[in-house]
Short mmCIF file of N, CA and C in Angstrom, two decimals:
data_model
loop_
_atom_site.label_atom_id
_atom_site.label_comp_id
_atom_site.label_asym_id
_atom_site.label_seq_id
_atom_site.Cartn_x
_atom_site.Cartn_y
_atom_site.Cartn_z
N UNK X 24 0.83 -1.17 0.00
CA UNK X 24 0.00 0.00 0.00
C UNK X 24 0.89 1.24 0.00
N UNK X 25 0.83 2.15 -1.05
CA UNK X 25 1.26 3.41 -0.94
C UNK X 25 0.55 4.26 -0.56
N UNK X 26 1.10 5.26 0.50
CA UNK X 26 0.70 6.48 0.57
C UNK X 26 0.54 7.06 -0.70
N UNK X 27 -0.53 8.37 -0.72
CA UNK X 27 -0.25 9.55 -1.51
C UNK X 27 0.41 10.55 -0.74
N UNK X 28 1.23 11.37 -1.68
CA UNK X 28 1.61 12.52 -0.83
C UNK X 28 0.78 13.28 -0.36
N UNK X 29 -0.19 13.91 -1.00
CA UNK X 29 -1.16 14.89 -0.69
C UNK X 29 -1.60 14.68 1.00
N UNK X 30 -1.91 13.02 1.40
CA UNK X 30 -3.09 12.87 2.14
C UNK X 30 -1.39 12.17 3.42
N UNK X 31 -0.68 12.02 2.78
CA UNK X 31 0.69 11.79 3.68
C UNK X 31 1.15 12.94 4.61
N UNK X 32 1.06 14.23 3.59
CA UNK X 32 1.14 15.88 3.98
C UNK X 32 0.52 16.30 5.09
N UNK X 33 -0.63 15.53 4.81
CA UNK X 33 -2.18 16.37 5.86
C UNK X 33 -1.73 15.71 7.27
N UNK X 34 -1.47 14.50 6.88
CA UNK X 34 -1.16 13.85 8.19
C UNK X 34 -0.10 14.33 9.08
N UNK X 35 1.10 14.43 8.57
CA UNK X 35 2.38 14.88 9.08
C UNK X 35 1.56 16.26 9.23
N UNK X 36 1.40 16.93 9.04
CA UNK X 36 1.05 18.58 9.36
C UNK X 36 -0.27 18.49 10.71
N UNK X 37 -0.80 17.39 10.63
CA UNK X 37 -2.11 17.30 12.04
C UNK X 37 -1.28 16.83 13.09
N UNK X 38 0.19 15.84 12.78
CA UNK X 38 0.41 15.20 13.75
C UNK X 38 1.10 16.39 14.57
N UNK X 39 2.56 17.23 13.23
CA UNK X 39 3.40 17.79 14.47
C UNK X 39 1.85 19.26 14.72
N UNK X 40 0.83 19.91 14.18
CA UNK X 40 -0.08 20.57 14.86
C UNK X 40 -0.52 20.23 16.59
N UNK X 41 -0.68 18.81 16.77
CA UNK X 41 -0.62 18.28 17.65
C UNK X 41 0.03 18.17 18.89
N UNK X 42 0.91 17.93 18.59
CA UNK X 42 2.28 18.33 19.12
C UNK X 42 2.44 19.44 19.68
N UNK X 43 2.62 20.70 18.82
CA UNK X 43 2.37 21.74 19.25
C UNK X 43 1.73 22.23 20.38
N UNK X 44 0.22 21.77 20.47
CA UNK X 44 -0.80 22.30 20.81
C UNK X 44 -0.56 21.90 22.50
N UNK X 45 -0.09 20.40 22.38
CA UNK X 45 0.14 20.00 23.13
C UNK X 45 1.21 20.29 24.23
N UNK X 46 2.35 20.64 23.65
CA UNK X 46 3.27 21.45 24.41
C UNK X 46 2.79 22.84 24.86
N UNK X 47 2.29 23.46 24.28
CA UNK X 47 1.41 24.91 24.58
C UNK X 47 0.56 24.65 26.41
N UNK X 48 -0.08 23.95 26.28
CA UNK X 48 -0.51 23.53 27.26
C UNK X 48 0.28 22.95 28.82
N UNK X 49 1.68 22.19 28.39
CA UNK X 49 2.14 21.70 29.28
C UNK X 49 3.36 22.19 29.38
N UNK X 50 3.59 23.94 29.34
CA UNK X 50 4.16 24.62 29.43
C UNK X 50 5.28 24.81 30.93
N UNK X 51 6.25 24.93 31.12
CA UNK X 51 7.09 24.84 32.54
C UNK X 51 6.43 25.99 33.14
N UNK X 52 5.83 25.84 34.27
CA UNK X 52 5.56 27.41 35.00
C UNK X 52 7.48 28.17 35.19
N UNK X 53 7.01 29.41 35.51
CA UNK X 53 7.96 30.15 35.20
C UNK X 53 7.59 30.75 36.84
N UNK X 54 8.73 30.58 38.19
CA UNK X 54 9.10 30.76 39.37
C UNK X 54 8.99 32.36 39.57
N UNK X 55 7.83 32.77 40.21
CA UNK X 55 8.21 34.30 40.51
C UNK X 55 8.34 34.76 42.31
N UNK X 56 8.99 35.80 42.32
CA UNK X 56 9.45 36.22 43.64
C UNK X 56 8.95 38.12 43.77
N UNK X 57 9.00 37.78 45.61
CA UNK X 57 8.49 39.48 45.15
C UNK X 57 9.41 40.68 45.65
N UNK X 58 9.33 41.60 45.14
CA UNK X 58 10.42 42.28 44.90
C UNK X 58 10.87 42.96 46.48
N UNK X 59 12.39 43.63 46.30
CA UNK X 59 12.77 44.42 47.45
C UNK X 59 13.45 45.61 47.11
N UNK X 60 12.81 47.04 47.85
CA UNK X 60 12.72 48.00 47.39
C UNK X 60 14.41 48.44 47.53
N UNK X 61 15.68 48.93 46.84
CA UNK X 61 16.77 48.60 47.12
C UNK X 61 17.19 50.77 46.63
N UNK X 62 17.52 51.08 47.72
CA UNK X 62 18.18 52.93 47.44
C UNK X 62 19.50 52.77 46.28
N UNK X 63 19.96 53.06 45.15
CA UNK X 63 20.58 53.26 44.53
C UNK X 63 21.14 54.67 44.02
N UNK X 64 22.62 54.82 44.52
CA UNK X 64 23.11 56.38 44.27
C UNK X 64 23.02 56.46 42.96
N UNK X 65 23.20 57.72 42.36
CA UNK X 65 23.30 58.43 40.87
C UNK X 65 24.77 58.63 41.47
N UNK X 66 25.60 58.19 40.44
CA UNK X 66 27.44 58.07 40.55
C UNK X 66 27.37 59.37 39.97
N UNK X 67 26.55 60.04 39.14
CA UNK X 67 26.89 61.72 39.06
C UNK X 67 27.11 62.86 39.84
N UNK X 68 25.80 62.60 41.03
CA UNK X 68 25.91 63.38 42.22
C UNK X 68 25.75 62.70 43.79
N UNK X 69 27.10 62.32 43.65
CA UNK X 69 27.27 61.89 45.43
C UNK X 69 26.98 62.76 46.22
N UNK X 70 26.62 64.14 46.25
CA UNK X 70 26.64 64.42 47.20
C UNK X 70 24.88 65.14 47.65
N UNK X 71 24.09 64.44 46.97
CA UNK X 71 22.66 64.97 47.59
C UNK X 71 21.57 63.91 47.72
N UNK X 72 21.07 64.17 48.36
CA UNK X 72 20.13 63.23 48.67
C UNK X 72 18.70 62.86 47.93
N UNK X 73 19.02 63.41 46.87
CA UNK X 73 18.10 63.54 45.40
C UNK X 73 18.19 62.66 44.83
N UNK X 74 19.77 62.44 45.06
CA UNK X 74 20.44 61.84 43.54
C UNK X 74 20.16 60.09 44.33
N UNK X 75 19.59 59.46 45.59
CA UNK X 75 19.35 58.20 45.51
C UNK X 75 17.52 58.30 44.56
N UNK X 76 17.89 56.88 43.87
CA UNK X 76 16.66 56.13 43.45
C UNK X 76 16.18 55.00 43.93
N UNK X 77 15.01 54.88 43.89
CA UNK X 77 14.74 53.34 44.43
C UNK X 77 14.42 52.08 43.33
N UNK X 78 14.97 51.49 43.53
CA UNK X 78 14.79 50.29 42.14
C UNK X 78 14.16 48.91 43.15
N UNK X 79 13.13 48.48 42.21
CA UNK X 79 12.61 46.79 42.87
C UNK X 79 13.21 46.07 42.37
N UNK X 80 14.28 45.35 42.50
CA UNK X 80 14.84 43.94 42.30
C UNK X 80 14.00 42.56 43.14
N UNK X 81 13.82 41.92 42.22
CA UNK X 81 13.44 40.33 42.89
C UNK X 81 14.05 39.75 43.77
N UNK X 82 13.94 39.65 45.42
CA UNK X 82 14.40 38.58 46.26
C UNK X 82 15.39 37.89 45.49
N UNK X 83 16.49 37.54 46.54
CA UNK X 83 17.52 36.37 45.90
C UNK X 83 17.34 35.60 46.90
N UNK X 84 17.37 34.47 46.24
CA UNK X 84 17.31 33.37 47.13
C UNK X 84 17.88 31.99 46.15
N UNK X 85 18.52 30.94 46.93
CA UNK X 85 18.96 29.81 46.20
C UNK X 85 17.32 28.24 45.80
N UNK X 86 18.14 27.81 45.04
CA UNK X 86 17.44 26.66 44.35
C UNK X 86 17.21 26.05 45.47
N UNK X 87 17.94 25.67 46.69
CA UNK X 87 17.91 25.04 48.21
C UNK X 87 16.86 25.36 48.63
N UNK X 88 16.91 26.93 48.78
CA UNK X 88 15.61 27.36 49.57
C UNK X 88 14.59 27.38 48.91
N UNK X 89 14.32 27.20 47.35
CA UNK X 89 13.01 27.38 47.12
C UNK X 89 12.36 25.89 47.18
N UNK X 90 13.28 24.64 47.07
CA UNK X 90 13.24 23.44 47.52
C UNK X 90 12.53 23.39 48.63
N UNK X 91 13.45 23.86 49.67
CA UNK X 91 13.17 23.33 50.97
C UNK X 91 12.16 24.16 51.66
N UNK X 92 11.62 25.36 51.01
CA UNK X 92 10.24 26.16 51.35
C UNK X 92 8.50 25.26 50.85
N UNK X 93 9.16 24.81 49.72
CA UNK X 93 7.99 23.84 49.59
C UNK X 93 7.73 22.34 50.17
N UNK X 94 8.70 21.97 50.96
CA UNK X 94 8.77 21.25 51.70
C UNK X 94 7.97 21.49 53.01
N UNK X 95 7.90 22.67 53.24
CA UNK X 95 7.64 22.76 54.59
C UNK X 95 8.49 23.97 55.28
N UNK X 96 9.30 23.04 54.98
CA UNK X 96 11.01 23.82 55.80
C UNK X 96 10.74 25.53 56.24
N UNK X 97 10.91 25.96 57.47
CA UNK X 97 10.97 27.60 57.38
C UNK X 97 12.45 27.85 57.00
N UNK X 98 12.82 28.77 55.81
CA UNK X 98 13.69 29.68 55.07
C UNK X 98 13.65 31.35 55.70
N UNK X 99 14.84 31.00 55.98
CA UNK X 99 14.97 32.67 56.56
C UNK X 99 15.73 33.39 55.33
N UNK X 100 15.49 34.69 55.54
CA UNK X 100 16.14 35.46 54.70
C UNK X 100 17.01 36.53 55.43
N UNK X 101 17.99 37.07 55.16
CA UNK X 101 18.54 37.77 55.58
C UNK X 101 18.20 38.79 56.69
N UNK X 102 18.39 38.87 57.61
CA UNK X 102 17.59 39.69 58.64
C UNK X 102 16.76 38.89 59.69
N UNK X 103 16.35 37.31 59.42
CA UNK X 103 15.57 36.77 60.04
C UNK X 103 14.08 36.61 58.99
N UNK X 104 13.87 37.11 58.31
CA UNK X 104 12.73 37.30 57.69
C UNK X 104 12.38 36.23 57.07
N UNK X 105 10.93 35.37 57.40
CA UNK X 105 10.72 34.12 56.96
C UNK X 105 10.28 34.43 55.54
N UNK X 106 10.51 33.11 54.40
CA UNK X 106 10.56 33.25 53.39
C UNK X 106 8.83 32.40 52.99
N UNK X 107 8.05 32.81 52.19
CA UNK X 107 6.30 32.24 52.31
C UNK X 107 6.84 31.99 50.63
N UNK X 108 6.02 30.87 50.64
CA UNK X 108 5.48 30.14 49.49
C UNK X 108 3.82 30.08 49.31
N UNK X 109 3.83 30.60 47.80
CA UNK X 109 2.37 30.30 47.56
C UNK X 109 2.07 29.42 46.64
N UNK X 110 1.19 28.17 46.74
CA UNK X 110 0.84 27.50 46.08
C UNK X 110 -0.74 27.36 45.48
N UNK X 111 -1.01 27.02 43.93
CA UNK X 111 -2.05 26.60 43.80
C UNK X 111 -2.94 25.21 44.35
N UNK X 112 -3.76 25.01 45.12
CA UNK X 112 -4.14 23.88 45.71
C UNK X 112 -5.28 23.13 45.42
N UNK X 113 -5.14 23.08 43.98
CA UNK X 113 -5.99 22.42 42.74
C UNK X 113 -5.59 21.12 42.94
N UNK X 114 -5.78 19.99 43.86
CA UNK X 114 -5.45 18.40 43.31
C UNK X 114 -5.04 18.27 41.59
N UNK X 115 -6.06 18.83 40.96
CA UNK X 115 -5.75 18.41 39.42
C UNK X 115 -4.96 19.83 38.74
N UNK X 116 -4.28 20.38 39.31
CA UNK X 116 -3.11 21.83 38.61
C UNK X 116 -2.44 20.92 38.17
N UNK X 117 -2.27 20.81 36.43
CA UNK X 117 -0.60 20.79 36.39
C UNK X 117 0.02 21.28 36.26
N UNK X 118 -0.73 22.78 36.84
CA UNK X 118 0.82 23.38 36.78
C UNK X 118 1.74 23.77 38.12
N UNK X 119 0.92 23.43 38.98
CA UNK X 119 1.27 22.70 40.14
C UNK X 119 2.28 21.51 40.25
N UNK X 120 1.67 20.60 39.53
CA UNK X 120 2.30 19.53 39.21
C UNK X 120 3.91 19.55 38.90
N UNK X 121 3.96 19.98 37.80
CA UNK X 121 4.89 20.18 36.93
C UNK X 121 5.91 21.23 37.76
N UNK X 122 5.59 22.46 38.62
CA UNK X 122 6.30 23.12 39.02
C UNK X 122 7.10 22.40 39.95
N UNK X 123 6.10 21.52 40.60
CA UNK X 123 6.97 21.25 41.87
C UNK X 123 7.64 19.79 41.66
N UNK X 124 7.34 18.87 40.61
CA UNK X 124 8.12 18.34 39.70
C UNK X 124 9.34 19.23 39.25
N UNK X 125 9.25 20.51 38.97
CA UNK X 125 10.58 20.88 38.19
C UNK X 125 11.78 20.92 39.45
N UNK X 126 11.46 21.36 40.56
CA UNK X 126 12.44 21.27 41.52
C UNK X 126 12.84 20.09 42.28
N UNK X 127 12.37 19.18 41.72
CA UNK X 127 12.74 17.67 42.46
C UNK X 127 11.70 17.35 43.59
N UNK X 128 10.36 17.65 43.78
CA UNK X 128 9.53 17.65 44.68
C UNK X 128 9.23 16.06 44.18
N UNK X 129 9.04 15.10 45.78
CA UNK X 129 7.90 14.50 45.57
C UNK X 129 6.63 14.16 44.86
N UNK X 130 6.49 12.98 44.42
CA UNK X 130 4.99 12.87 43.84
C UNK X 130 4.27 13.41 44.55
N UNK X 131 4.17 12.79 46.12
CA UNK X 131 2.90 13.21 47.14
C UNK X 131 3.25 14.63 47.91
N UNK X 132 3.83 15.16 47.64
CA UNK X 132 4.14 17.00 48.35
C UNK X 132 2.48 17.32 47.74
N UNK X 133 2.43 17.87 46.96
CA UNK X 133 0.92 18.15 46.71
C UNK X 133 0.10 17.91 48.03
N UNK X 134 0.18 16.56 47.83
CA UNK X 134 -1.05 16.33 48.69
C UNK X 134 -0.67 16.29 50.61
N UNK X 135 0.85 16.52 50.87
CA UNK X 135 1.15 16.87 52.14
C UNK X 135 1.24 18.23 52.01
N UNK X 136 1.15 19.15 51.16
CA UNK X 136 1.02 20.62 51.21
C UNK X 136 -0.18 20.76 51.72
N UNK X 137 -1.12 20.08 51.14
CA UNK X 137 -2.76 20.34 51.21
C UNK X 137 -3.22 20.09 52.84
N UNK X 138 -2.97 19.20 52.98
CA UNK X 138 -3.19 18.83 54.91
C UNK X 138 -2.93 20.03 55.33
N UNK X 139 -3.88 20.50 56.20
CA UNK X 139 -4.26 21.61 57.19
C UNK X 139 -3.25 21.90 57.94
N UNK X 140 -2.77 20.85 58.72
CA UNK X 140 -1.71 20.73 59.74
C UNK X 140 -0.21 20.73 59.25
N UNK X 141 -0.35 20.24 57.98
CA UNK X 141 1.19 21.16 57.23
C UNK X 141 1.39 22.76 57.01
N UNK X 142 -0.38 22.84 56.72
CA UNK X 142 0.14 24.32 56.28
C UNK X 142 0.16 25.67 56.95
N UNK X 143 -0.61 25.22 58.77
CA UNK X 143 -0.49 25.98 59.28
C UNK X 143 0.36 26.30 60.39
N UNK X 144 1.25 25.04 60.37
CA UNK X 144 2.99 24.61 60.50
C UNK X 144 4.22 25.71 59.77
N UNK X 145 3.62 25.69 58.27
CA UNK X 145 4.81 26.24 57.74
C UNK X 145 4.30 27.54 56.96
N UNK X 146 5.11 28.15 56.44
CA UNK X 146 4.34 29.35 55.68
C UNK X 146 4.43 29.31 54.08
N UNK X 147 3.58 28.10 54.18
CA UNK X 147 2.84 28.26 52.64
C UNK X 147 1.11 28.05 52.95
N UNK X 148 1.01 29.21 51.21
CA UNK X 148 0.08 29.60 51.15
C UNK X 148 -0.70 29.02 50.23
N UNK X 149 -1.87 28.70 50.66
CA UNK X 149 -2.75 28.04 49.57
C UNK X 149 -3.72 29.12 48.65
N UNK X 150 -3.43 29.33 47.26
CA UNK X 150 -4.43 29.85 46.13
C UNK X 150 -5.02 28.82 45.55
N UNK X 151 -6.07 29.71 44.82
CA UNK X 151 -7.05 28.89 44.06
C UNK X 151 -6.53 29.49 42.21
N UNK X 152 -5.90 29.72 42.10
CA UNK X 152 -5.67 30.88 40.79
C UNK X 152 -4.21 31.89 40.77
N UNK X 153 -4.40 31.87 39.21
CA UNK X 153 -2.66 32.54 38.90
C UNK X 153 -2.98 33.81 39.45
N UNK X 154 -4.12 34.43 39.23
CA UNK X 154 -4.27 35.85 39.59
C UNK X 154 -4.40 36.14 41.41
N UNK X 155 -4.61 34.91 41.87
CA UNK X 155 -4.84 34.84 42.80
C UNK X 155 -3.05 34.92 43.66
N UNK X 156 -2.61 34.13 42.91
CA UNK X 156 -1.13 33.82 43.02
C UNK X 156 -0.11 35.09 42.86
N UNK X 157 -0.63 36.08 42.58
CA UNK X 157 0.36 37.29 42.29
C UNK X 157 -0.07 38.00 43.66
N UNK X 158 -1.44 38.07 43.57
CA UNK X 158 -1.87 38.74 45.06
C UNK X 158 -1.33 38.50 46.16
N UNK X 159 -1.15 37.20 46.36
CA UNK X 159 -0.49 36.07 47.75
C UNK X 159 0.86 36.46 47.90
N UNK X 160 1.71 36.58 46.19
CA UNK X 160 3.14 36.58 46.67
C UNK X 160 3.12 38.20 46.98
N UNK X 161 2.58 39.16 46.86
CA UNK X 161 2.88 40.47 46.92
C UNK X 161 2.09 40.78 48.56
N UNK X 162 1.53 40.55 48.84
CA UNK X 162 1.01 40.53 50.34
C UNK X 162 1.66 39.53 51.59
N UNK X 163 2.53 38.14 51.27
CA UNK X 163 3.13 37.67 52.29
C UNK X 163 4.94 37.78 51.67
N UNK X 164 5.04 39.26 51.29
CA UNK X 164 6.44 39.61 50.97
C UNK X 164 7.44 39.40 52.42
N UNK X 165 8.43 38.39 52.21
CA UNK X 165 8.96 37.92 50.43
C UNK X 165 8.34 36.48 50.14
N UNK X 166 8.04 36.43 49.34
CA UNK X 166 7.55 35.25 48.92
C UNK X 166 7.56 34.40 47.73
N UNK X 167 7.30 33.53 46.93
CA UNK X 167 7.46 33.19 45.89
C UNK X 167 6.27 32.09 45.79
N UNK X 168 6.41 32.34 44.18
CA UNK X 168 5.29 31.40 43.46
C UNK X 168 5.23 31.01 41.85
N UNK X 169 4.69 30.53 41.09
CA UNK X 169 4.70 29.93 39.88
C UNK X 169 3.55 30.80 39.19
N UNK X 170 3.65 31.27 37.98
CA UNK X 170 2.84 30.99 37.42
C UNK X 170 3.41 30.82 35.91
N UNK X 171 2.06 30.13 34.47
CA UNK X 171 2.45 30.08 33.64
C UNK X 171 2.92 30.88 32.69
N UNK X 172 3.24 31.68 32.70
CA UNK X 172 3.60 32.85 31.65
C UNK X 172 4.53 34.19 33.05
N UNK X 173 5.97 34.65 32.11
CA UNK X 173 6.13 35.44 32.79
C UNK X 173 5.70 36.81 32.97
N UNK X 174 5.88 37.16 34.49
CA UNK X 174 4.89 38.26 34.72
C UNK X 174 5.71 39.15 35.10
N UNK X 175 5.78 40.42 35.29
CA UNK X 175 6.46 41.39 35.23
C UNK X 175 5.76 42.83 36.31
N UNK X 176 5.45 42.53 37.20
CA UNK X 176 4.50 44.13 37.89
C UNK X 176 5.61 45.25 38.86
N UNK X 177 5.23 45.65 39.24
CA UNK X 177 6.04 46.32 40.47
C UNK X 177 6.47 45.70 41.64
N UNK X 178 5.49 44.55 42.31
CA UNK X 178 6.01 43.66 43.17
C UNK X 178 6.20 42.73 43.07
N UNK X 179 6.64 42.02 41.70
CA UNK X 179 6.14 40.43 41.54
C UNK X 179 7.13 40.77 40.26
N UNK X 180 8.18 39.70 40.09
CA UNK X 180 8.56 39.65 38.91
C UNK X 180 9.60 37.77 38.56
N UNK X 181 10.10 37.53 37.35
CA UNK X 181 10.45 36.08 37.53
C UNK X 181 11.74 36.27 38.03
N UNK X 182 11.81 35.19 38.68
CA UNK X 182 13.26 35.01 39.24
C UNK X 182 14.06 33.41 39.33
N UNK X 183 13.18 32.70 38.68
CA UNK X 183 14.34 31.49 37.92
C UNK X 183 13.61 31.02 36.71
#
């Protein structure tokens, strides 16, 4: 049996379409953190108090700690300042899934995040939503969270 090309074409073009569509969907969330307001001199005029600006840079923090914050673990930050995680607490998120898959999490973290008594142990936060998820990390500053597409605001920006 030979193919035709014509109807060979259509196929190869539905399959990698497919493909596509499919990766679109199961996209890596992209790790965001929320920002810290940091005084920066103007090297033109040292000598007035004009010449500082304030710039928001994203929290630094290591791959360790964003590990071991979704664990549970309390993460301090410099100063003492506990470090909050917000999570979506959708059983069926994958992008939940997948996030906390990307850092080497447990299959079952999900579902020991979700228990009551984990989470009012450690300081993560349970959302229902990405939009919900920008709100959380900008109100339990510093904090961090996932969502799918990177986001960019005044308090919230990506940081791995």
């Amino acid at each position: 049996m030979r193919w035709h090309p014509y109807i060979l074409k259509k196929c190869v073009i539905a399959v990698l379409g497919s493909v596509f569509a499919c990766q679109a969907t199961l996209a890596n969330p992209i790790w965001h953190c929320s920002r810290n307001e940091i005084q920066i001199a103007d090297a033109s005029d040292n000598f007035t108090l004009a010449s500082l600006t304030v710039e928001r840079e994203v929290i630094r923090l290591s791959l360790r700690d964003l590990y071991a914050v979704y664990q549970g673990a309390h993460v301090r930050l410099t100063g003492g300042i506990p470090l909050s995680a917000c999570v979506i607490g959708d059983h069926d998120s994958s992008l939940t899934k997948i996030a906390l898959q990307s850092i080497g999490s447990p299959s079952g973290t999900m579902k020991a995040l979700s228990s009551q008594s984990a989470i009012t142990k450690s300081n993560i936060h349970v959302v229902h939503s990405e939009s919900a998820m920008l709100t959380c990390i900008t109100k339990h500053h510093p904090a961090l969270g996932y969502l799918s597409k990177a986001t960019d605001t005044e308090t919230v920006g990506p940081c791995f």
